[in-house]
Amino acid sequence: MTVVGVVVTGWFTYRGTRAAAAIQAAPTAKAGDLAVLQATVERVDEENGNLRGRQSRLESLLRACTWTMDRWARQMRDAGIEPEPPHPLVDEYNRTGV
C-alpha cells in the first residue's frame, strides 16, 4: 500500500506542478495577445481618423462645387440660356441628398 500511496502522491504532485506552471505562463501569453490587440486597435483608430478627415474634405469640396455650378446655371438662365440637364447621378443626389 505504501508504494501505491507514494506513486499516487507523486502523480498528483506532478499534475499540480504542471498545472501551476500552465497557470503562471497564461498571463504572459495573454499579455502578448493584449499587446497585439492594442497595437491593432491604435492602427485602425489612426486609419479611421485619416479616412474621416479625407471624407470631410471631399464633402466640403463637393458642396463648394455644387454651389458654384448652381450659380453658373442661375447666370445662364438669367441670360436666357437653358443649361443642359444634369447627369442622372447628380439628379439623384439633388433629389435624395445621398
MMTF fields as JSON, N, C-alpha, C and O atoms, coordinates in Angstrom:
{
  "mmtfVersion": "1.0.0",
  "mmtfProducer": "UNKNOWN",
  "numBonds": 391,
  "numAtoms": 392,
  "numGroups": 98,
  "numChains": 1,
  "numModels": 1,
  "chainsPerModel": [1],
  "groupsPerChain": [98],
  "chainIdList": ["A"],
  "bondAtomList": [4, 2, 8, 6, 12, 10, 16, 14, 20, 18, 24, 22, 28, 26, 32, 30, 36, 34, 40, 38, 44, 42, 48, 46, 52, 50, 56, 54, 60, 58, 64, 62, 68, 66, 72, 70, 76, 74, 80, 78, 84, 82, 88, 86, 92, 90, 96, 94, 100, 98, 104, 102, 108, 106, 112, 110, 116, 114, 120, 118, 124, 122, 128, 126, 132, 130, 136, 134, 140, 138, 144, 142, 148, 146, 152, 150, 156, 154, 160, 158, 164, 162, 168, 166, 172, 170, 176, 174, 180, 178, 184, 182, 188, 186, 192, 190, 196, 194, 200, 198, 204, 202, 208, 206, 212, 210, 216, 214, 220, 218, 224, 222, 228, 226, 232, 230, 236, 234, 240, 238, 244, 242, 248, 246, 252, 250, 256, 254, 260, 258, 264, 262, 268, 266, 272, 270, 276, 274, 280, 278, 284, 282, 288, 286, 292, 290, 296, 294, 300, 298, 304, 302, 308, 306, 312, 310, 316, 314, 320, 318, 324, 322, 328, 326, 332, 330, 336, 334, 340, 338, 344, 342, 348, 346, 352, 350, 356, 354, 360, 358, 364, 362, 368, 366, 372, 370, 376, 374, 380, 378, 384, 382, 388, 386],
  "bondOrderList": [1, 1, 1, 1, 1, 1, 1, 1, 1, 1, 1, 1, 1, 1, 1, 1, 1, 1, 1, 1, 1, 1, 1, 1, 1, 1, 1, 1, 1, 1, 1, 1, 1, 1, 1, 1, 1, 1, 1, 1, 1, 1, 1, 1, 1, 1, 1, 1, 1, 1, 1, 1, 1, 1, 1, 1, 1, 1, 1, 1, 1, 1, 1, 1, 1, 1, 1, 1, 1, 1, 1, 1, 1, 1, 1, 1, 1, 1, 1, 1, 1, 1, 1, 1, 1, 1, 1, 1, 1, 1, 1, 1, 1, 1, 1, 1, 1],
  "groupList": [{"groupName": "MET", "atomNameList": ["N", "CA", "C", "O"], "elementList": ["N", "C", "C", "O"], "formalChargeList": [0, 0, 0, 0], "bondAtomList": [1, 0, 2, 1, 3, 2], "bondOrderList": [1, 1, 2], "singleLetterCode": "M", "chemCompType": "L-PEPTIDE LINKING"}, {"groupName": "THR", "atomNameList": ["N", "CA", "C", "O"], "elementList": ["N", "C", "C", "O"], "formalChargeList": [0, 0, 0, 0], "bondAtomList": [1, 0, 2, 1, 3, 2], "bondOrderList": [1, 1, 2], "singleLetterCode": "T", "chemCompType": "L-PEPTIDE LINKING"}, {"groupName": "VAL", "atomNameList": ["N", "CA", "C", "O"], "elementList": ["N", "C", "C", "O"], "formalChargeList": [0, 0, 0, 0], "bondAtomList": [1, 0, 2, 1, 3, 2], "bondOrderList": [1, 1, 2], "singleLetterCode": "V", "chemCompType": "L-PEPTIDE LINKING"}, {"groupName": "GLY", "atomNameList": ["N", "CA", "C", "O"], "elementList": ["N", "C", "C", "O"], "formalChargeList": [0, 0, 0, 0], "bondAtomList": [1, 0, 2, 1, 3, 2], "bondOrderList": [1, 1, 2], "singleLetterCode": "G", "chemCompType": "PEPTIDE LINKING"}, {"groupName": "TRP", "atomNameList": ["N", "CA", "C", "O"], "elementList": ["N", "C", "C", "O"], "formalChargeList": [0, 0, 0, 0], "bondAtomList": [1, 0, 2, 1, 3, 2], "bondOrderList": [1, 1, 2], "singleLetterCode": "W", "chemCompType": "L-PEPTIDE LINKING"}, {"groupName": "PHE", "atomNameList": ["N", "CA", "C", "O"], "elementList": ["N", "C", "C", "O"], "formalChargeList": [0, 0, 0, 0], "bondAtomList": [1, 0, 2, 1, 3, 2], "bondOrderList": [1, 1, 2], "singleLetterCode": "F", "chemCompType": "L-PEPTIDE LINKING"}, {"groupName": "TYR", "atomNameList": ["N", "CA", "C", "O"], "elementList": ["N", "C", "C", "O"], "formalChargeList": [0, 0, 0, 0], "bondAtomList": [1, 0, 2, 1, 3, 2], "bondOrderList": [1, 1, 2], "singleLetterCode": "Y", "chemCompType": "L-PEPTIDE LINKING"}, {"groupName": "ARG", "atomNameList": ["N", "CA", "C", "O"], "elementList": ["N", "C", "C", "O"], "formalChargeList": [0, 0, 0, 0], "bondAtomList": [1, 0, 2, 1, 3, 2], "bondOrderList": [1, 1, 2], "singleLetterCode": "R", "chemCompType": "L-PEPTIDE LINKING"}, {"groupName": "ALA", "atomNameList": ["N", "CA", "C", "O"], "elementList": ["N", "C", "C", "O"], "formalChargeList": [0, 0, 0, 0], "bondAtomList": [1, 0, 2, 1, 3, 2], "bondOrderList": [1, 1, 2], "singleLetterCode": "A", "chemCompType": "L-PEPTIDE LINKING"}, {"groupName": "ILE", "atomNameList": ["N", "CA", "C", "O"], "elementList": ["N", "C", "C", "O"], "formalChargeList": [0, 0, 0, 0], "bondAtomList": [1, 0, 2, 1, 3, 2], "bondOrderList": [1, 1, 2], "singleLetterCode": "I", "chemCompType": "L-PEPTIDE LINKING"}, {"groupName": "GLN", "atomNameList": ["N", "CA", "C", "O"], "elementList": ["N", "C", "C", "O"], "formalChargeList": [0, 0, 0, 0], "bondAtomList": [1, 0, 2, 1, 3, 2], "bondOrderList": [1, 1, 2], "singleLetterCode": "Q", "chemCompType": "L-PEPTIDE LINKING"}, {"groupName": "PRO", "atomNameList": ["N", "CA", "C", "O"], "elementList": ["N", "C", "C", "O"], "formalChargeList": [0, 0, 0, 0], "bondAtomList": [1, 0, 2, 1, 3, 2], "bondOrderList": [1, 1, 2], "singleLetterCode": "P", "chemCompType": "L-PEPTIDE LINKING"}, {"groupName": "LYS", "atomNameList": ["N", "CA", "C", "O"], "elementList": ["N", "C", "C", "O"], "formalChargeList": [0, 0, 0, 0], "bondAtomList": [1, 0, 2, 1, 3, 2], "bondOrderList": [1, 1, 2], "singleLetterCode": "K", "chemCompType": "L-PEPTIDE LINKING"}, {"groupName": "ASP", "atomNameList": ["N", "CA", "C", "O"], "elementList": ["N", "C", "C", "O"], "formalChargeList": [0, 0, 0, 0], "bondAtomList": [1, 0, 2, 1, 3, 2], "bondOrderList": [1, 1, 2], "singleLetterCode": "D", "chemCompType": "L-PEPTIDE LINKING"}, {"groupName": "LEU", "atomNameList": ["N", "CA", "C", "O"], "elementList": ["N", "C", "C", "O"], "formalChargeList": [0, 0, 0, 0], "bondAtomList": [1, 0, 2, 1, 3, 2], "bondOrderList": [1, 1, 2], "singleLetterCode": "L", "chemCompType": "L-PEPTIDE LINKING"}, {"groupName": "GLU", "atomNameList": ["N", "CA", "C", "O"], "elementList": ["N", "C", "C", "O"], "formalChargeList": [0, 0, 0, 0], "bondAtomList": [1, 0, 2, 1, 3, 2], "bondOrderList": [1, 1, 2], "singleLetterCode": "E", "chemCompType": "L-PEPTIDE LINKING"}, {"groupName": "ASN", "atomNameList": ["N", "CA", "C", "O"], "elementList": ["N", "C", "C", "O"], "formalChargeList": [0, 0, 0, 0], "bondAtomList": [1, 0, 2, 1, 3, 2], "bondOrderList": [1, 1, 2], "singleLetterCode": "N", "chemCompType": "L-PEPTIDE LINKING"}, {"groupName": "SER", "atomNameList": ["N", "CA", "C", "O"], "elementList": ["N", "C", "C", "O"], "formalChargeList": [0, 0, 0, 0], "bondAtomList": [1, 0, 2, 1, 3, 2], "bondOrderList": [1, 1, 2], "singleLetterCode": "S", "chemCompType": "L-PEPTIDE LINKING"}, {"groupName": "CYS", "atomNameList": ["N", "CA", "C", "O"], "elementList": ["N", "C", "C", "O"], "formalChargeList": [0, 0, 0, 0], "bondAtomList": [1, 0, 2, 1, 3, 2], "bondOrderList": [1, 1, 2], "singleLetterCode": "C", "chemCompType": "L-PEPTIDE LINKING"}, {"groupName": "HIS", "atomNameList": ["N", "CA", "C", "O"], "elementList": ["N", "C", "C", "O"], "formalChargeList": [0, 0, 0, 0], "bondAtomList": [1, 0, 2, 1, 3, 2], "bondOrderList": [1, 1, 2], "singleLetterCode": "H", "chemCompType": "L-PEPTIDE LINKING"}],
  "groupTypeList": [0, 1, 2, 2, 3, 2, 2, 2, 1, 3, 4, 5, 1, 6, 7, 3, 1, 7, 8, 8, 8, 8, 9, 10, 8, 8, 11, 1, 8, 12, 8, 3, 13, 14, 8, 2, 14, 10, 8, 1, 2, 15, 7, 2, 13, 15, 15, 16, 3, 16, 14, 7, 3, 7, 10, 17, 7, 14, 15, 17, 14, 14, 7, 8, 18, 1, 4, 1, 0, 13, 7, 4, 8, 7, 10, 0, 7, 13, 8, 3, 9, 15, 11, 15, 11, 11, 19, 11, 14, 2, 13, 15, 6, 16, 7, 1, 3, 2],
  "groupIdList": [1, 2, 3, 4, 5, 6, 7, 8, 9, 10, 11, 12, 13, 14, 15, 16, 17, 18, 19, 20, 21, 22, 23, 24, 25, 26, 27, 28, 29, 30, 31, 32, 33, 34, 35, 36, 37, 38, 39, 40, 41, 42, 43, 44, 45, 46, 47, 48, 49, 50, 51, 52, 53, 54, 55, 56, 57, 58, 59, 60, 61, 62, 63, 64, 65, 66, 67, 68, 69, 70, 71, 72, 73, 74, 75, 76, 77, 78, 79, 80, 81, 82, 83, 84, 85, 86, 87, 88, 89, 90, 91, 92, 93, 94, 95, 96, 97, 98],
  "secStructList": [7, 2, 2, 2, 2, 2, 2, 2, 2, 2, 2, 2, 2, 2, 2, 2, 2, 2, 2, 2, 2, 2, 2, 2, 2, 2, 2, 2, 2, 2, 2, 2, 2, 2, 2, 2, 2, 2, 2, 2, 2, 2, 2, 2, 2, 2, 2, 2, 2, 2, 2, 2, 2, 2, 2, 2, 2, 2, 2, 2, 2, 2, 2, 2, 2, 2, 2, 2, 2, 2, 2, 2, 2, 2, 2, 2, 2, 2, 6, 6, 7, 7, 7, 7, 7, 7, 7, 2, 2, 2, 2, 2, 2, 2, 2, 2, 7, 7],
  "xCoordList": [0.809, 0.0, 0.857, 0.507, 1.939, 2.783, 3.347, 3.425, 3.739, 4.294, 3.231, 3.506, 2.015, 0.91, 0.648, 0.421, 0.674, 0.454, 1.515, 1.208, 2.766, 3.856, 3.686, 3.878, 3.331, 3.137, 1.977, 2.095, 0.863, -0.296, 0.057, -0.296, 0.746, 1.15, 2.083, 1.949, 3.026, 3.94, 3.201, 3.526, 2.211, 1.432, 0.639, 0.62, -0.007, -0.755, 0.183, -0.154, 1.369, 2.343, 2.795, 2.928, 3.03, 3.443, 2.355, 2.648, 1.108, -0.005, -0.149, -0.38, -0.016, -0.138, 0.954, 0.701, 2.179, 3.293, 3.067, 3.321, 2.59, 2.306, 1.179, 1.247, 0.15, -0.971, -0.513, -0.91, 0.323, 0.82, 1.681, 1.612, 2.485, 3.325, 2.455, 2.741, 1.402, 0.495, -0.23, -0.43, -0.619, -1.31, -0.372, -0.791, 0.885, 1.854, 2.195, 2.477, 2.174, 2.512, 1.347, 1.565, 0.132, -1.045, -1.041, -1.315, -0.745, -0.76, 0.261, 0.005, 1.404, 2.415, 1.899, 2.077, 1.265, 0.703, -0.425, -0.526, -1.272, -2.383, -1.874, -2.47, -0.783, -0.211, 0.288, 0.131, 0.88, 1.318, 0.141, 0.193, -0.926, -2.129, -2.727, -3.178, -2.731, -3.281, -2.458, -3.017, -1.146, -0.28, -0.564, -0.625, -0.737, -1.049, -2.409, -2.567, -3.378, -4.716, -4.686, -5.327, -3.959, -3.872, -3.193, -3.628, -2.153, -1.472, -2.404, -2.417, -3.18, -4.13, -5.208, -5.556, -5.732, -6.776, -6.231, -6.921, -5.025, -4.426, -4.235, -4.493, -3.784, -3.583, -4.913, -5.011, -5.933, -7.249, -7.846, -8.475, -7.657, -8.144, -7.475, -8.138, -6.173, -5.458, -5.945, -6.184, -6.092, -6.59, -8.002, -8.327, -8.841, -10.214, -10.236, -11.025, -9.382, -9.304, -8.871, -9.413, -7.885, -7.438, -8.553, -8.756, -9.272, -10.362, -11.497, -12.082, -11.804, -12.851, -12.435, -13.266, -11.172, -10.686, -10.787, -11.215, -10.392, -10.486, -11.934, -12.251, -12.814, -14.231, -14.802, -15.578, -14.438, -14.927, -14.45, -15.224, -13.185, -12.658, -13.363, -13.679, -13.611, -14.301, -15.734, -16.226, -16.412, -17.773, -17.775, -18.671, -16.795, -16.693, -16.445, -17.038, -15.569, -15.289, -16.535, -16.837, -17.259, -18.494, -19.503, -20.14, -19.64, -20.571, -20.174, -21.033, -18.892, -18.413, -18.638, -19.053, -18.366, -18.601, -20.082, -20.448, -20.921, -22.367, -22.836, -23.619, -22.381, -22.763, -22.297, -23.031, -21.057, -20.508, -21.319, -21.677, -21.611, -22.38, -23.798, -24.357, -24.384, -25.71, -25.674, -26.577, -24.649, -24.501, -24.34, -24.942, -23.531, -23.346, -24.659, -24.999, -25.403, -26.688, -27.655, -28.393, -27.661, -28.528, -28.132, -28.996, -26.825, -26.35, -26.77, -27.155, -26.699, -27.117, -28.608, -29.019, -29.418, -30.867, -31.199, -32.084, -30.488, -30.708, -30.372, -30.956, -29.428, -29.032, -29.896, -29.664, -30.893, -31.782, -31.233, -31.747, -30.203, -29.617, -30.027, -29.771, -30.664, -31.077, -29.92, -29.5, -29.397, -28.294, -28.778, -29.966, -27.827, -28.167, -28.622, -28.217, -29.463, -29.91, -28.727, -27.763, -28.806, -27.688, -27.589, -28.532, -26.421, -26.174, -27.156, -27.525, -27.596, -28.562, -28.089, -28.899, -26.796, -26.308, -26.434, -26.747, -26.191, -26.334, -27.805, -28.142, -28.675, -30.11, -30.572, -31.344, -30.096, -30.462, -29.96, -30.675, -28.733, -28.183, -29.004, -29.27, -29.411, -30.214, -31.578, -32.121, -32.133, -33.436, -33.354, -34.193, -32.327, -32.276, -31.268, -31.42, -30.245, -29.2, -28.205, -27.354, -28.307, -27.406, -26.698, -25.891],
  "yCoordList": [-1.188, 0.0, 1.258, 2.239, 1.251, 2.427, 2.806, 3.989, 1.821, 2.095, 2.741, 3.693, 2.205, 2.77, 4.201, 5.083, 4.436, 5.778, 6.752, 7.891, 6.306, 7.167, 7.477, 8.617, 6.475, 6.677, 7.64, 8.551, 7.445, 8.325, 9.745, 10.707, 9.883, 11.211, 11.876, 13.065, 11.103, 11.637, 12.061, 13.077, 11.275, 11.596, 12.899, 13.752, 13.046, 14.271, 15.484, 16.579, 15.265, 16.358, 16.777, 17.967, 15.802, 16.083, 16.882, 17.879, 16.438, 17.148, 18.559, 19.509, 18.695, 20.004, 20.955, 22.138, 20.431, 21.255, 21.717, 22.876, 20.813, 21.179, 22.193, 23.139, 22.015, 22.957, 24.331, 25.355, 24.346, 25.624, 26.326, 27.546, 25.563, 26.16, 26.725, 27.796, 26.006, 26.489, 27.751, 28.674, 27.791, 28.967, 30.172, 31.291, 29.949, 31.055, 31.536, 32.719, 30.648, 31.022, 31.722, 32.473, 31.492, 32.054, 33.582, 34.158, 34.274, 35.735, 36.306, 37.332, 35.654, 36.121, 35.995, 36.909, 34.881, 34.674, 35.662, 36.214, 35.885, 36.822, 38.248, 39.046, 38.575, 39.918, 40.151, 41.243, 39.133, 39.245, 39.438, 40.269, 38.668, 38.819, 40.212, 40.817, 40.716, 42.036, 43.123, 44.093, 42.973, 43.963, 44.009, 45.09, 42.85, 42.797, 43.443, 44.208, 43.138, 43.711, 45.227, 45.941, 45.723, 47.173, 47.864, 48.937, 47.272, 47.859, 47.894, 48.868, 46.837, 46.79, 47.854, 48.538, 47.992, 48.994, 50.398, 51.226, 50.679, 52.003, 52.277, 53.387, 51.27, 51.439, 51.692, 52.573, 50.922, 51.089, 52.45, 53.093, 52.895, 54.22, 55.318, 56.263, 55.199, 56.201, 56.203, 57.264, 55.007, 54.922, 55.482, 56.184, 55.177, 55.669, 57.19, 57.826, 57.777, 59.238, 59.862, 60.885, 59.236, 59.74, 59.669, 60.607, 58.547, 58.39, 59.38, 59.923, 59.611, 60.59, 61.994, 62.76, 62.332, 63.634, 63.792, 64.836, 62.753, 62.798, 62.91, 63.674, 62.145, 62.196, 63.581, 64.088, 64.19, 65.524, 66.539, 67.387, 66.451, 67.367, 67.165, 68.138, 65.904, 65.628, 66.139, 66.659, 65.996, 66.513, 68.033, 68.597, 68.701, 70.161, 70.566, 71.529, 69.834, 70.12, 69.916, 70.736, 68.828, 68.568, 69.693, 70.155, 70.126, 71.205, 72.49, 73.176, 72.82, 74.031, 73.942, 74.918, 72.777, 72.605, 72.726, 73.333, 72.165, 72.242, 73.689, 74.105, 74.457, 75.868, 76.633, 77.461, 76.351, 77.042, 76.719, 77.623, 75.45, 75.067, 75.619, 75.983, 75.685, 76.262, 77.749, 78.241, 78.448, 79.864, 80.044, 80.944, 79.192, 79.277, 79.011, 79.711, 77.974, 77.661, 78.829, 79.139, 79.476, 80.642, 81.784, 82.458, 82.002, 83.049, 82.742, 83.648, 81.484, 81.103, 81.346, 81.883, 80.961, 81.17, 82.658, 83.079, 83.447, 84.898, 85.494, 86.501, 84.871, 85.352, 84.739, 84.997, 83.926, 83.311, 82.036, 81.581, 81.439, 80.187, 79.074, 79.146, 78.045, 76.919, 75.917, 75.376, 75.657, 74.697, 73.276, 72.966, 72.433, 71.032, 70.362, 70.772, 69.333, 68.645, 67.959, 67.567, 67.819, 67.202, 65.706, 65.066, 65.181, 63.738, 63.044, 63.626, 61.815, 61.123, 60.976, 61.05, 60.769, 60.662, 61.994, 62.025, 63.088, 64.413, 64.676, 65.202, 64.3, 64.482, 63.676, 64.167, 62.451, 61.623, 62.245, 62.262, 62.754, 63.406, 64.629, 64.869, 65.411, 66.596, 66.24, 66.979, 65.095, 64.679, 64.066, 64.336, 63.234, 62.45, 62.97, 62.732, 63.674, 64.13, 63.037, 63.207, 61.919, 60.791, 60.411, 59.482],
  "zCoordList": [0.0, 0.0, 0.0, -0.657, 0.701, 0.809, -0.555, -0.884, -1.345, -2.661, -3.548, -4.278, -3.469, -4.253, -3.789, -4.618, -2.517, -1.977, -2.453, -2.805, -2.465, -2.917, -4.406, -4.829, -5.19, -6.627, -6.879, -7.698, -6.184, -6.356, -5.924, -6.607, -4.803, -4.327, -5.343, -5.631, -5.883, -6.893, -8.156, -8.77, -8.53, -9.731, -9.538, -10.425, -8.386, -8.099, -8.012, -8.461, -7.423, -7.335, -8.729, -9.012, -9.593, -10.964, -11.697, -12.357, -11.575, -12.217, -11.651, -12.4, -10.358, -9.724, -10.179, -10.408, -10.31, -10.769, -12.203, -12.534, -13.051, -14.45, -14.519, -15.304, -13.715, -13.718, -13.235, -13.79, -12.2, -11.686, -12.732, -12.877, -13.456, -14.499, -15.62, -16.156, -15.966, -17.014, -16.56, -17.35, -15.304, -14.766, -14.748, -15.046, -14.401, -14.371, -15.78, -15.97, -16.766, -18.141, -18.841, -19.792, -18.391, -19.053, -19.07, -20.123, -17.96, -18.03, -19.016, -19.646, -19.15, -20.098, -21.525, -22.33, -21.844, -23.182, -23.446, -24.542, -22.45, -22.608, -22.753, -23.475, -22.076, -22.192, -23.62, -24.167, -24.211, -25.609, -26.547, -27.455, -26.328, -27.139, -26.97, -27.942, -25.753, -25.473, -26.151, -26.663, -26.162, -26.812, -28.312, -28.898, -28.931, -30.365, -30.621, -31.572, -29.78, -29.934, -29.772, -30.544, -28.789, -28.575, -29.759, -30.177, -30.294, -31.458, -32.658, -33.411, -32.836, -33.945, -33.787, -34.75, -32.585, -32.335, -32.581, -33.177, -32.141, -32.357, -33.85, -34.315, -34.597, -36.038, -36.738, -37.593, -36.379, -37.002, -36.633, -37.473, -35.392, -34.987, -35.806, -36.235, -36.026, -36.815, -38.264, -38.841, -38.852, -40.221, -40.32, -41.277, -39.339, -39.319, -39.255, -39.954, -38.427, -38.327, -39.65, -40.07, -40.306, -41.608, -42.647, -43.417, -42.661, -43.625, -43.358, -44.295, -42.094, -41.762, -42.203, -42.69, -42.037, -42.473, -43.984, -44.477, -44.72, -46.178, -46.625, -47.536, -45.982, -46.345, -46.086, -46.897, -44.988, -44.666, -45.71, -46.153, -46.099, -47.116, -48.458, -49.143, -48.84, -50.097, -50.067, -51.069, -48.928, -48.804, -48.926, -49.554, -48.342, -48.458, -49.904, -50.391, -50.593, -51.993, -52.845, -53.712, -52.603, -53.345, -53.13, -54.076, -51.885, -51.568, -52.292, -52.846, -52.295, -52.968, -54.477, -55.102, -55.06, -56.5, -56.825, -57.831, -55.997, -56.214, -56.166, -57.02, -55.197, -55.106, -56.335, -56.875, -56.78, -57.948, -59.195, -59.951, -59.418, -60.599, -60.548, -61.583, -59.363, -59.219, -59.598, -60.274, -59.169, -59.502, -61.01, -61.594, -61.642, -63.089, -63.83, -64.784, -63.367, -64.011, -63.866, -64.802, -62.717, -62.496, -63.427, -63.987, -63.594, -64.503, -65.942, -66.682, -66.336, -67.687, -67.877, -68.906, -66.908, -67.01, -67.058, -67.803, -66.262, -66.275, -67.638, -68.038, -68.355, -69.677, -70.78, -71.961, -70.403, -71.386, -71.99, -73.012, -71.396, -71.888, -70.936, -69.734, -71.481, -70.641, -70.547, -71.569, -69.338, -69.213, -69.507, -69.408, -69.868, -70.137, -68.847, -67.76, -68.959, -67.736, -67.05, -67.708, -65.743, -65.011, -65.277, -65.74, -64.968, -65.041, -64.104, -63.084, -64.412, -63.546, -62.089, -61.165, -61.886, -60.506, -59.77, -58.58, -60.481, -59.875, -59.561, -58.501, -60.503, -60.278, -59.062, -58.238, -58.962, -57.807, -56.51, -55.508, -56.528, -55.33, -54.96, -53.782, -55.968, -55.695, -55.114, -54.293, -55.545, -55.037, -53.64, -52.781, -53.425, -52.186, -51.171, -49.973, -51.631, -50.719, -50.39, -49.517, -51.084, -50.825, -52.103, -52.109]
}
